[in-house]
Tab-separated table of C-alpha atoms in Angstrom:
chain	number	residue	atom	x	y	z
A	1	MET	CA	-153.309	148.535	-162.346
A	2	LEU	CA	-156.797	147.544	-162.261
A	3	THR	CA	-158.522	147.321	-158.937
A	4	LEU	CA	-159.849	143.986	-157.680
A	5	ARG	CA	-163.287	145.138	-157.734
A	6	THR	CA	-163.055	145.802	-161.473
A	7	MET	CA	-161.439	142.543	-162.371
A	8	VAL	CA	-163.761	140.429	-160.219
A	9	SER	CA	-166.821	142.031	-161.632
A	10	SER	CA	-165.579	141.325	-165.157
A	11	ASN	CA	-165.467	137.579	-164.260
A	12	GLY	CA	-169.133	137.817	-162.850
A	13	HIS	CA	-168.042	136.760	-159.430
A	14	ASN	CA	-168.352	140.090	-157.670
A	15	GLY	CA	-170.951	138.742	-155.375
A	16	GLU	CA	-168.955	135.925	-154.035
A	17	ILE	CA	-165.555	137.328	-153.257
A	18	GLU	CA	-165.927	141.073	-153.108
A	19	ARG	CA	-166.357	142.428	-149.852
A	20	ARG	CA	-166.196	146.345	-149.711
A	21	GLU	CA	-166.972	149.243	-151.812
A	22	ASN	CA	-163.960	150.587	-153.782
A	23	THR	CA	-163.460	154.008	-152.577
A	24	GLN	CA	-160.397	155.674	-153.857
A	25	THR	CA	-158.705	159.079	-152.960
A	26	PRO	CA	-156.953	160.931	-155.830
A	27	ALA	CA	-153.135	160.296	-155.924
A	28	GLU	CA	-152.610	164.114	-155.813
A	29	ASP	CA	-154.114	164.281	-152.386
A	30	PHE	CA	-151.247	162.386	-150.880
A	31	PRO	CA	-147.622	163.637	-150.104
A	32	PRO	CA	-144.999	162.154	-152.487
A	33	GLU	CA	-143.402	160.076	-149.864
A	34	LEU	CA	-146.686	158.129	-149.389
A	35	LEU	CA	-146.965	157.284	-153.082
A	36	ILE	CA	-143.642	155.292	-153.037
A	37	LYS	CA	-144.486	151.497	-153.057
A	38	HIS	CA	-142.608	148.805	-151.429
A	39	PRO	CA	-141.669	146.013	-153.882
A	40	LEU	CA	-141.874	142.431	-152.773
A	41	GLN	CA	-139.185	139.996	-153.775
A	42	ASN	CA	-141.768	137.954	-155.651
A	43	THR	CA	-144.874	138.548	-157.618
A	44	TRP	CA	-147.867	136.646	-156.145
A	45	THR	CA	-151.141	135.462	-157.701
A	46	LEU	CA	-154.505	135.158	-155.857
A	47	TRP	CA	-156.717	132.337	-157.116
A	48	TYR	CA	-160.389	131.669	-156.266
A	49	PHE	CA	-162.021	128.306	-156.445
A	50	GLU	CA	-165.780	127.797	-156.396
A	51	LEU	CA	-166.980	124.293	-157.883
A	52	ASP	CA	-169.101	124.642	-161.023
A	53	LYS	CA	-170.411	121.367	-162.130
A	54	SER	CA	-170.541	122.498	-165.729
A	55	LYS	CA	-166.917	122.961	-165.742
A	56	SER	CA	-163.665	120.763	-164.700
A	57	TRP	CA	-162.097	121.178	-161.525
A	58	GLU	CA	-159.137	123.084	-163.172
A	59	GLU	CA	-161.610	125.310	-165.072
A	60	SER	CA	-163.181	126.230	-161.671
A	61	GLN	CA	-159.960	127.744	-160.533
A	62	ARG	CA	-160.184	131.420	-161.244
A	63	GLU	CA	-157.021	133.656	-161.376
A	64	ILE	CA	-158.141	136.787	-159.853
A	65	THR	CA	-155.251	139.239	-159.581
A	66	SER	CA	-151.401	139.500	-159.299
A	67	PHE	CA	-149.443	141.939	-157.152
A	68	ASP	CA	-145.763	142.831	-156.305
A	69	THR	CA	-145.921	145.474	-153.821
A	70	ALA	CA	-146.891	145.476	-150.135
A	71	GLU	CA	-149.353	148.181	-150.863
A	72	ASP	CA	-150.979	146.265	-153.593
A	73	PHE	CA	-151.323	143.328	-151.297
A	74	TRP	CA	-153.263	145.189	-148.642
A	75	SER	CA	-155.416	146.876	-151.433
A	76	MET	CA	-156.473	143.349	-152.421
A	77	TYR	CA	-156.901	142.010	-149.135
A	78	HIS	CA	-159.152	144.699	-148.130
A	79	HIS	CA	-161.329	144.284	-151.045
A	80	ILE	CA	-162.232	140.743	-150.835
A	81	LYS	CA	-164.029	138.616	-148.364
A	82	THR	CA	-161.895	136.956	-145.502
A	83	ALA	CA	-161.687	133.234	-145.681
A	84	SER	CA	-164.144	132.838	-143.078
A	85	GLU	CA	-166.741	134.618	-145.100
A	86	LEU	CA	-166.485	132.152	-148.060
A	87	LYS	CA	-169.259	129.676	-148.870
A	88	ASN	CA	-168.654	126.077	-147.927
A	89	GLY	CA	-166.765	124.449	-150.689
A	90	CYS	CA	-164.770	127.365	-151.869
A	91	ASP	CA	-160.961	128.074	-151.725
A	92	TYR	CA	-158.514	130.832	-151.809
A	93	SER	CA	-155.103	130.003	-153.022
A	94	MET	CA	-151.939	132.476	-153.249
A	95	PHE	CA	-148.991	131.262	-155.220
A	96	LYS	CA	-145.858	132.883	-156.740
A	97	GLN	CA	-146.705	133.946	-160.111
A	98	GLY	CA	-146.487	131.272	-162.817
A	99	ILE	CA	-147.368	128.394	-160.304
A	100	ARG	CA	-150.885	126.971	-160.759
A	101	PRO	CA	-152.476	125.913	-157.236
A	102	MET	CA	-152.454	122.218	-158.406
A	103	TRP	CA	-150.302	119.054	-157.830
A	104	GLU	CA	-149.709	118.715	-161.497
A	105	ASP	CA	-147.896	122.034	-162.013
A	106	LYS	CA	-144.139	121.468	-162.646
A	107	ALA	CA	-143.235	123.555	-159.574
A	108	ASN	CA	-145.482	121.452	-157.247
A	109	LYS	CA	-145.172	117.955	-158.456
A	110	GLN	CA	-142.115	117.021	-156.532
A	111	GLY	CA	-143.364	118.824	-153.483
A	112	GLY	CA	-145.946	118.647	-150.608
A	113	ARG	CA	-147.685	120.609	-148.019
A	114	TRP	CA	-147.833	121.483	-144.342
A	115	LEU	CA	-151.406	120.937	-143.321
A	116	ILE	CA	-153.241	122.628	-140.634
A	117	ASN	CA	-156.888	121.313	-139.662
A	118	LEU	CA	-159.368	123.727	-138.007
A	119	ASP	CA	-162.593	122.553	-136.762
A	120	LYS	CA	-165.719	124.586	-137.439
A	121	LYS	CA	-165.587	126.442	-134.078
A	122	GLN	CA	-162.249	127.823	-135.095
A	123	ARG	CA	-163.447	129.399	-138.202
A	124	SER	CA	-164.707	132.449	-136.385
A	125	THR	CA	-161.725	132.712	-134.010
A	126	GLU	CA	-158.445	131.542	-135.765
A	127	LEU	CA	-159.059	130.867	-139.562
A	128	ASP	CA	-158.749	134.426	-140.672
A	129	HIS	CA	-155.739	135.127	-138.350
A	130	PHE	CA	-153.866	132.021	-139.391
A	131	TRP	CA	-154.539	132.618	-143.088
A	132	LEU	CA	-153.412	136.325	-142.918
A	133	GLU	CA	-150.387	135.292	-140.947
A	134	ILE	CA	-149.270	132.824	-143.530
A	135	LEU	CA	-149.788	135.265	-146.371
A	136	LEU	CA	-147.716	137.917	-144.518
A	137	CYS	CA	-144.946	135.307	-143.794
A	138	MET	CA	-144.719	134.230	-147.483
A	139	ILE	CA	-144.690	137.651	-149.214
A	140	GLY	CA	-142.252	138.893	-146.558
A	141	GLU	CA	-139.935	135.989	-147.184
A	142	GLY	CA	-140.345	135.092	-143.627
A	143	PHE	CA	-139.116	131.464	-143.965
A	144	ASN	CA	-135.618	133.007	-144.265
A	145	GLU	CA	-133.049	130.988	-146.341
A	146	TYR	CA	-135.939	128.573	-147.248
A	147	SER	CA	-138.398	131.087	-148.592
A	148	ASP	CA	-137.316	130.209	-152.285
A	149	ASP	CA	-138.793	126.636	-151.529
A	150	ILE	CA	-142.255	128.038	-150.982
A	151	CYS	CA	-144.737	127.639	-153.773
A	152	GLY	CA	-147.855	129.110	-152.189
A	153	ALA	CA	-150.726	128.482	-149.727
A	154	VAL	CA	-154.314	127.256	-149.964
A	155	VAL	CA	-157.278	127.607	-147.604
A	156	ASN	CA	-160.134	125.375	-148.030
A	157	VAL	CA	-163.445	126.306	-146.323
A	158	ARG	CA	-165.530	123.084	-145.837
A	159	PRO	CA	-168.736	122.199	-143.693
A	160	ARG	CA	-166.908	120.136	-141.029
A	161	THR	CA	-163.266	120.995	-141.205
A	162	ASP	CA	-161.565	124.040	-142.588
A	163	LYS	CA	-157.871	123.402	-143.892
A	164	ILE	CA	-154.812	125.701	-144.449
A	165	ALA	CA	-151.823	124.325	-146.260
A	166	VAL	CA	-148.396	125.649	-147.226
A	167	TRP	CA	-146.901	124.201	-150.351
A	168	THR	CA	-143.268	123.421	-150.782
A	169	GLY	CA	-141.571	122.528	-154.099
A	170	ASP	CA	-139.255	119.649	-152.964
A	171	ALA	CA	-140.349	117.098	-150.437
A	172	SER	CA	-137.153	115.332	-150.415
A	173	VAL	CA	-135.088	118.198	-148.986
A	174	GLN	CA	-136.031	117.414	-145.295
A	175	ALA	CA	-134.051	120.232	-143.753
A	176	SER	CA	-135.849	122.821	-145.733
A	177	VAL	CA	-139.321	121.211	-145.066
A	178	MET	CA	-138.598	120.685	-141.364
A	179	GLU	CA	-137.560	124.386	-140.959
A	180	ILE	CA	-140.441	125.676	-142.855
A	181	GLY	CA	-142.642	123.660	-140.530
A	182	ARG	CA	-140.979	125.005	-137.446
A	183	LYS	CA	-141.369	128.515	-138.693
A	184	LEU	CA	-144.894	128.003	-139.483
A	185	LYS	CA	-145.848	126.737	-135.903
A	186	GLU	CA	-143.783	129.606	-134.505
A	187	ARG	CA	-145.586	132.381	-136.614
A	188	LEU	CA	-148.994	131.013	-135.769
A	189	LYS	CA	-148.141	130.418	-132.098
A	190	ILE	CA	-149.099	126.843	-132.314
A	191	THR	CA	-148.340	125.082	-128.955
A	192	PRO	CA	-145.745	122.233	-128.972
A	193	LYS	CA	-148.596	119.951	-127.762
A	194	ILE	CA	-150.342	120.376	-131.286
A	195	THR	CA	-148.548	118.621	-134.153
A	196	ILE	CA	-148.943	119.353	-137.714
A	197	GLY	CA	-148.164	116.991	-140.658
A	198	TYR	CA	-146.502	117.287	-144.070
A	199	GLN	CA	-147.872	115.362	-146.828
A	200	VAL	CA	-146.188	114.698	-150.144
A	201	HIS	CA	-148.335	115.461	-153.046
A	202	LYS	CA	-147.640	112.131	-154.765
A	203	ASP	CA	-149.027	110.314	-151.809
A	204	THR	CA	-152.082	112.564	-151.735
A	205	MET	CA	-152.715	111.841	-155.509
A	206	VAL	CA	-152.849	108.038	-155.075
A	207	GLN	CA	-154.507	107.896	-151.635
A	208	LYS	CA	-157.326	105.259	-151.403
A	209	GLY	CA	-158.948	106.547	-148.288
A	210	SER	CA	-159.895	109.967	-146.960
A	211	THR	CA	-156.548	110.622	-145.157
A	212	THR	CA	-152.959	110.807	-146.354
A	213	LYS	CA	-150.028	109.707	-144.328
A	214	ASN	CA	-147.708	112.312	-143.036
A	215	THR	CA	-144.138	112.078	-144.209
A	216	TYR	CA	-142.897	114.549	-141.566
A	217	VAL	CA	-144.377	115.720	-138.282
A	218	ILE	CA	-143.577	118.575	-136.153
């Protein structure tokens, strides 16, 4: 498997998302029991978005790498910039393999997202923690029997308000959507006084103003 450093460099974006030098220890230096990888239930794909005015929004979405073991996840995570280190206007998305991080994808178009807004002050204190916890919850099937309903997650780094969203595949299944929202708040230790909202993608696509109504709130 190619390292993330190699793949990113081949796309010409090593300066934007690469974080650390890729130092590797030869496999023969490790005892055999440490070379056994722990498979994940799903294969996941990391995407990176940086607006390029010469390309469409969809073309600006870059598929970086896919992984299907816990060890390969950590290898990826430790070789890229954290969310808080991204430039304003950039996104990370992590979705199950085969699902593109866009409303129009067939796996997403009937779904929606739990949305968490973080003000600029929280970028240095909570953004990276929240994002990592959500990634770990997803790859570890931490939403229990509703984990199959998870499509992926997106973090948007913006000048005023950063956003993290967990996308689900079917907005009409209220029991699943609500339980995923409860688990999300529990995992992130969001206090009961703070509410988060679930927005249906179809509503977001036709919104006329800057905000979309919440279909569910928890």
